[in-house]
Amino acid sequence: MGLKLCLSSTLKFSPISILRPISQSTKNPLRRSLLLVRALSADAAAGTTTIAPDTTPDDFRVAKAPQWKAAIDFKWIRENKEAVAANVKNRNSNANIDLVVELYDKLMNVQKEVEGLRAERNVVANRMKGKLEPSERQKLVEEGKNLKERLVTLEEDLLNLTDELQQEAQCVPNMTHPDVPVGGEDCSSIRKMVGKASEFSFSVKDHVQLGKDLNIFDFDAAAEVSGSKFYYLKNEAVMLEMGLINWAVSEVMKRGFTPLITPEIVRSSVVEKCGFQPRGTNTQVYSIEGSDQCLIGTAEIPVGGIHMDSIIPESSLPLKYVAFSHCFRTEAGAAGAATRGLYRVHQFSKVEMFILCRPEESNSFHEELIEIEEELFSSLGLHFKYASDFISSGFKFSFDVLTIVFPIHFPLAGLMTSSNFHRTIDMATQDLGAPAYRKFDVEAWMPGLGRYGEV
């Protein structure tokens, strides 16, 4: 999409597959929240896995072990197996909870064996420090050797089980907000309708025909230069995109957001920490061959990493950012009329709002972002329906922190063919990406297409 001023609210928690309620016995009141936020720091490497990509259910399977290991509360998964399994079913995920629990139990048993053998080896080592008869010492040497050989085998089993458990667990989607409609896209509920669909006394052109008539797009030259799903913007379309970017950033800055222009190449581990699988099956991420880097598919990835491995004082919160970047996506599996022209392209521009806040403040900031988005789209005269993401992401803070991401979508295709009518949609469980806790979409009525389209 030409310009994708992204404003889709995404409440994000930790990039772990399962976010669980925090115990009421927690002493620190800042840690009492709906969901548990885990660290993105190096300390979390002692944990177990990352979450699956924010794509379709078929993409939940991971072809390659993650570079980064997030902390997952496997004990909680086992104790709440029925709830987790029901969530997997509702999300239409193919994650195997039975296998995750089975692997975890095996891991715990092997770990106990390893700890027992290590204790025995220490006892043998301590006994050898004293005065012993040669025969007794030789006996202890042989015993120590046998213990070492058994430990090598068990430790290798432990490592393999850990990797397998991580790979299976990262297929598990995030838990879901209790108010999210259960089912497919048709089950999504309308949160809000804004405006009225325009009526025309003539045949309405779509953005492709308008762009051709006005000489503002060139898809043919872009296809020769770069391949399909690329485009040149020309003449007024260039000024429109640049104007929208500047306007969106300026309007959001008035509300206390710090502007950013982000890197557009990031480390694969950072992509994983934000809940995406850069090298998974049917991934939407472009990976750079021969390196550990990727092109970003959204500004939330580099913004999400800006405070990675940092401890932020509570007094500094909330941290509000509005970030501009170009975005790159493979659009694997995209086909059909919905991909014509500026839809589902490989490269587009996007402005994104991003908030780091305390968990107990998340709902109010989520509503704030929704209001900003609705104001922006209404001021453009769009009729729309609304939806946003409520996902998981977290960093190493001195307390639990929520991340709210709000991508602002203003695709040129939508602006050129949209009426002053839009609606807000509370997306159903099967339409949520793996990291999402809840998602609302804003969809504008597009007369040229005769349907709503995400903006």
Coordinates of C-alpha atoms in Angstrom, one line a residue, residues 66-401:
P66 CA 14.9 -19.2 17.4
Q67 CA 18.0 -17.2 18.0
W68 CA 16.6 -15.8 21.2
K69 CA 15.0 -17.7 24.1
A70 CA 12.1 -16.0 25.9
A71 CA 11.0 -17.1 29.4
I72 CA 7.8 -19.1 29.3
D73 CA 6.0 -20.3 32.4
F74 CA 5.6 -23.9 31.5
K75 CA 4.4 -24.8 34.9
W76 CA 1.5 -22.4 34.4
I77 CA 0.8 -23.9 31.0
R78 CA 0.6 -27.4 32.5
E79 CA -1.6 -26.3 35.4
N80 CA -3.9 -24.4 33.0
K81 CA -3.7 -26.9 30.1
E82 CA -7.4 -26.9 29.4
A83 CA -7.6 -23.2 29.1
V84 CA -4.6 -23.0 26.9
A85 CA -5.9 -25.8 24.7
A86 CA -9.2 -24.1 24.4
N87 CA -7.4 -20.9 23.4
V88 CA -5.4 -22.8 20.8
K89 CA -8.6 -24.2 19.3
N90 CA -10.3 -20.8 19.3
R91 CA -7.4 -19.3 17.5
N92 CA -7.4 -22.1 14.9
S93 CA -3.8 -22.8 15.7
N94 CA -2.1 -26.1 15.1
A95 CA 0.0 -25.8 18.3
N96 CA 0.3 -29.1 20.2
I97 CA -0.3 -28.4 23.9
D98 CA -0.2 -32.1 24.8
L99 CA 3.3 -32.4 23.3
V100 CA 4.4 -29.2 25.0
V101 CA 3.3 -30.5 28.4
E102 CA 4.8 -34.0 27.7
L103 CA 8.2 -32.4 26.7
Y104 CA 8.2 -30.2 29.7
D105 CA 7.5 -33.2 32.0
K106 CA 10.3 -35.2 30.3
L107 CA 12.6 -32.1 30.7
M108 CA 11.9 -31.9 34.4
N109 CA 12.6 -35.6 34.9
V110 CA 15.9 -35.5 33.0
Q111 CA 16.9 -32.4 34.8
K112 CA 16.3 -34.1 38.2
E113 CA 18.5 -37.1 37.0
V114 CA 21.2 -34.7 35.9
E115 CA 21.1 -32.9 39.3
G116 CA 21.3 -36.2 41.1
L117 CA 24.3 -37.4 39.1
R118 CA 26.1 -34.1 39.7
A119 CA 25.5 -34.5 43.4
E120 CA 26.9 -38.0 43.3
R121 CA 29.9 -36.9 41.4
N122 CA 30.6 -34.2 43.9
V123 CA 30.4 -36.7 46.7
V124 CA 32.9 -38.9 44.9
A125 CA 35.2 -35.9 44.3
N126 CA 35.2 -35.0 48.0
R127 CA 36.0 -38.5 49.1
M128 CA 39.0 -38.6 46.8
K129 CA 40.5 -35.6 48.6
G130 CA 41.2 -37.7 51.7
K131 CA 43.7 -40.5 52.4
L132 CA 42.6 -43.7 50.7
E133 CA 44.0 -47.1 50.0
P134 CA 45.0 -47.5 46.3
S135 CA 42.3 -50.0 45.7
E136 CA 39.7 -47.7 47.2
R137 CA 40.9 -44.7 45.2
Q138 CA 40.9 -46.7 42.0
K139 CA 37.3 -47.7 42.8
L140 CA 36.3 -44.1 43.2
V141 CA 38.1 -43.2 39.9
E142 CA 36.1 -45.8 38.1
E143 CA 32.8 -44.6 39.7
G144 CA 33.6 -41.0 38.8
K145 CA 34.3 -42.0 35.2
N146 CA 31.0 -43.8 35.0
L147 CA 29.1 -40.9 36.5
K148 CA 30.8 -38.5 34.0
E149 CA 29.8 -40.7 31.0
R150 CA 26.2 -40.9 32.2
L151 CA 26.1 -37.1 32.7
V152 CA 27.4 -36.4 29.2
T153 CA 24.5 -38.5 27.8
L154 CA 21.9 -37.0 30.0
E155 CA 23.1 -33.4 29.5
E156 CA 22.9 -34.0 25.7
D157 CA 19.3 -35.3 26.2
L158 CA 18.5 -32.3 28.3
L159 CA 19.8 -29.9 25.6
N160 CA 17.9 -31.6 22.9
L161 CA 14.7 -31.7 25.0
T162 CA 15.1 -28.0 25.7
D163 CA 15.4 -27.1 22.0
E164 CA 12.5 -29.3 21.1
L165 CA 10.3 -27.8 23.8
Q166 CA 11.2 -24.3 22.8
Q167 CA 10.3 -25.0 19.1
E168 CA 7.0 -26.6 20.0
A169 CA 6.1 -23.9 22.6
Q170 CA 6.7 -21.0 20.3
C171 CA 3.9 -22.4 18.1
V172 CA 1.5 -21.6 20.9
P173 CA -0.4 -18.3 20.4
N174 CA -0.9 -15.7 23.1
M175 CA -3.9 -16.0 25.4
T176 CA -6.9 -14.0 24.3
H177 CA -8.9 -11.1 25.8
P178 CA -12.1 -12.6 27.3
D179 CA -14.3 -10.2 25.3
V180 CA -12.9 -11.2 21.9
P181 CA -15.5 -12.8 19.7
V182 CA -14.8 -16.5 19.1
G183 CA -14.6 -17.7 15.5
G184 CA -13.5 -16.6 12.1
E185 CA -13.6 -13.2 10.4
D186 CA -17.3 -13.4 10.0
C187 CA -17.7 -13.5 13.8
S188 CA -15.9 -10.2 14.3
S189 CA -18.1 -7.6 15.9
I190 CA -18.5 -3.9 14.9
R191 CA -17.3 -1.6 17.6
K192 CA -18.2 1.6 15.9
M193 CA -19.5 3.1 12.6
V194 CA -18.5 6.5 11.5
G195 CA -20.1 8.6 8.7
K196 CA -22.3 7.5 5.8
A197 CA -21.4 5.8 2.6
S198 CA -21.4 8.2 -0.3
E199 CA -23.7 7.6 -3.2
F200 CA -22.8 8.5 -6.8
S201 CA -24.9 8.9 -9.9
F202 CA -22.0 7.6 -12.1
S203 CA -19.8 4.5 -12.3
V204 CA -17.1 4.8 -9.7
K205 CA -13.5 4.1 -10.7
D206 CA -11.1 2.2 -8.5
H207 CA -7.7 3.6 -7.5
V208 CA -5.9 1.8 -10.3
Q209 CA -8.0 3.4 -13.0
L210 CA -7.8 6.8 -11.2
G211 CA -4.0 6.5 -10.9
K212 CA -3.7 5.7 -14.6
D213 CA -5.9 8.6 -15.6
L214 CA -4.1 11.0 -13.4
N215 CA -0.6 9.7 -14.3
I216 CA 0.4 9.3 -10.6
F217 CA 1.3 5.5 -10.5
D218 CA 3.5 3.4 -12.6
F219 CA 3.2 -0.4 -11.9
D220 CA 4.6 -1.6 -15.2
A221 CA 8.0 0.2 -14.9
A222 CA 8.3 -1.0 -11.3
A223 CA 7.6 -4.6 -12.3
E224 CA 10.5 -4.4 -14.8
V225 CA 12.8 -2.8 -12.2
S226 CA 11.9 -4.7 -9.1
G227 CA 9.3 -7.4 -9.8
S228 CA 5.6 -7.7 -9.1
K229 CA 3.9 -5.9 -6.2
F230 CA 6.1 -2.8 -6.5
Y231 CA 5.2 0.6 -7.8
Y232 CA 6.4 4.1 -8.6
L233 CA 4.5 7.1 -7.2
K234 CA 4.6 10.1 -9.5
N235 CA 3.5 13.7 -9.5
E236 CA 0.7 14.5 -7.1
A237 CA 0.9 11.0 -5.5
V238 CA 4.4 11.8 -4.2
M239 CA 3.2 15.0 -2.6
L240 CA 0.1 13.3 -1.2
E241 CA 2.2 10.6 0.5
M242 CA 4.8 13.0 1.8
G243 CA 2.0 15.4 3.0
L244 CA 0.2 12.6 4.8
I245 CA 3.3 11.4 6.6
N246 CA 4.2 14.9 7.7
W247 CA 0.6 15.7 8.8
A248 CA 0.2 12.4 10.7
V249 CA 3.5 12.8 12.6
S250 CA 2.7 16.5 13.4
E251 CA -0.8 15.7 14.6
V252 CA 0.4 12.9 16.9
M253 CA 3.3 15.0 18.2
K254 CA 0.8 17.5 19.4
R255 CA -0.4 14.8 21.8
G256 CA 3.0 14.4 23.4
F257 CA 4.6 11.7 21.2
T258 CA 8.3 11.8 20.5
P259 CA 9.0 11.5 16.7
L260 CA 11.4 8.8 15.4
I261 CA 12.8 7.7 12.1
T262 CA 13.9 4.1 12.7
P263 CA 16.4 1.8 11.2
E264 CA 14.9 -0.4 8.5
I265 CA 17.3 -3.3 8.9
V266 CA 17.4 -5.0 12.3
R267 CA 18.8 -8.2 13.9
S268 CA 16.8 -11.3 13.5
S269 CA 16.8 -11.8 17.3
V270 CA 15.0 -8.4 17.7
V271 CA 12.4 -9.5 15.2
E272 CA 11.9 -12.7 17.2
K273 CA 11.6 -10.7 20.5
C274 CA 8.8 -8.7 18.9
G275 CA 6.9 -11.9 18.2
F276 CA 7.7 -12.6 14.6
Q277 CA 9.5 -15.6 13.1
P278 CA 11.9 -14.1 10.4
R279 CA 12.8 -17.5 9.0
G280 CA 9.6 -19.4 9.7
T281 CA 7.4 -21.1 7.1
N282 CA 5.6 -18.6 4.9
T283 CA 7.1 -15.7 6.9
Q284 CA 6.3 -12.2 5.9
V285 CA 9.9 -11.1 6.8
Y286 CA 12.7 -10.5 4.3
S287 CA 15.9 -12.0 5.7
I288 CA 19.3 -10.9 4.5
E289 CA 21.2 -13.9 3.3
G290 CA 24.5 -14.5 5.0
S291 CA 23.7 -12.3 8.0
D292 CA 21.6 -12.3 11.1
Q293 CA 19.6 -9.2 9.8
C294 CA 16.2 -8.6 8.4
L295 CA 14.2 -5.9 6.7
I296 CA 11.5 -4.6 9.0
G297 CA 7.9 -5.3 8.2
T298 CA 6.7 -2.6 10.7
A299 CA 8.3 0.2 12.7
E300 CA 7.2 -1.5 15.9
I301 CA 10.2 -3.8 15.6
P302 CA 13.0 -1.1 15.8
V303 CA 10.9 1.0 18.2
G304 CA 10.3 -2.1 20.3
G305 CA 14.1 -2.6 20.6
I306 CA 15.0 0.9 21.4
H307 CA 14.9 0.3 25.2
M308 CA 16.0 -3.4 25.0
D309 CA 18.1 -4.5 28.0
S310 CA 17.3 -1.2 29.8
I311 CA 15.8 -0.5 33.1
I312 CA 13.4 2.5 32.9
P313 CA 12.4 4.4 36.0
E314 CA 8.7 4.4 36.7
S315 CA 8.8 8.2 36.8
S316 CA 9.7 8.1 33.1
L317 CA 6.5 6.4 32.0
P318 CA 4.6 6.5 29.8
L319 CA 7.0 6.7 26.9
K320 CA 5.2 7.7 23.7
Y321 CA 6.7 7.5 20.3
V322 CA 5.5 8.2 16.8
A323 CA 7.8 6.5 14.3
F324 CA 8.1 6.7 10.5
S325 CA 9.7 4.0 8.4
H326 CA 9.5 2.1 5.2
C327 CA 8.2 -1.4 5.6
F328 CA 9.0 -4.6 3.6
R329 CA 6.8 -7.7 3.5
T330 CA 7.0 -10.8 1.4
E331 CA 3.2 -11.1 1.3
A332 CA 3.5 -14.8 1.0
G333 CA 0.2 -16.4 -0.1
A334 CA -1.3 -13.1 -1.2
A335 CA -3.5 -13.3 -4.3
G336 CA -6.7 -12.2 -5.8
A337 CA -8.5 -8.9 -6.4
A338 CA -7.6 -7.7 -2.9
T339 CA -4.0 -7.5 -4.0
R340 CA -4.5 -5.4 -7.1
G341 CA -2.7 -2.1 -7.4
L342 CA -1.4 -0.6 -4.2
Y343 CA -2.8 -3.4 -2.0
R344 CA -0.6 -6.1 -0.4
V345 CA 2.6 -4.6 -1.9
H346 CA 6.1 -5.5 -0.8
Q347 CA 7.2 -2.0 0.2
F348 CA 5.2 0.9 1.8
S349 CA 5.6 3.8 4.1
K350 CA 4.1 3.8 7.6
V351 CA 3.7 6.0 10.7
E352 CA 3.3 4.1 13.9
M353 CA 2.4 5.1 17.5
F354 CA 4.0 3.2 20.2
I355 CA 3.5 3.5 24.0
L356 CA 5.4 1.9 26.9
C357 CA 3.3 2.1 30.1
R358 CA 2.4 0.4 33.3
P359 CA 0.0 -2.6 32.8
E360 CA -2.7 -1.0 35.0
E361 CA -2.7 2.0 32.6
S362 CA -2.9 0.0 29.5
N363 CA -6.7 0.2 28.9
S364 CA -6.8 4.0 29.2
F365 CA -3.9 4.4 26.8
H366 CA -5.5 1.9 24.4
E367 CA -8.6 4.1 24.4
E368 CA -6.4 7.2 23.9
L369 CA -4.8 5.7 20.8
I370 CA -8.2 4.6 19.4
E371 CA -9.5 8.2 19.9
I372 CA -6.5 9.6 18.1
E373 CA -6.9 7.2 15.2
E374 CA -10.6 8.0 14.9
E375 CA -9.9 11.7 15.0
L376 CA -7.3 11.4 12.2
F377 CA -9.5 9.4 9.9
S378 CA -12.6 11.5 10.6
S379 CA -10.6 14.7 9.8
L380 CA -9.8 13.1 6.4
G381 CA -13.5 12.6 5.8
L382 CA -13.3 8.8 5.7
H383 CA -16.3 6.6 6.6
F384 CA -14.8 3.8 8.5
K385 CA -15.1 0.9 11.0
Y386 CA -12.5 0.3 13.6
A387 CA -10.1 -2.4 14.9
S388 CA -6.8 -2.5 16.7
D389 CA -4.2 -4.9 18.0
F390 CA -3.6 -5.7 21.7
I391 CA -0.5 -7.8 21.6
S392 CA 2.4 -8.8 23.8
S393 CA 5.8 -7.4 24.1
G394 CA 8.1 -6.6 27.0
F395 CA 11.5 -5.4 28.1
K396 CA 13.8 -5.8 31.0
F397 CA 12.4 -3.2 33.3
S398 CA 12.4 -2.8 37.1
F399 CA 8.7 -3.5 36.8
D400 CA 6.2 -5.0 34.4
V401 CA 5.5 -2.8 31.4

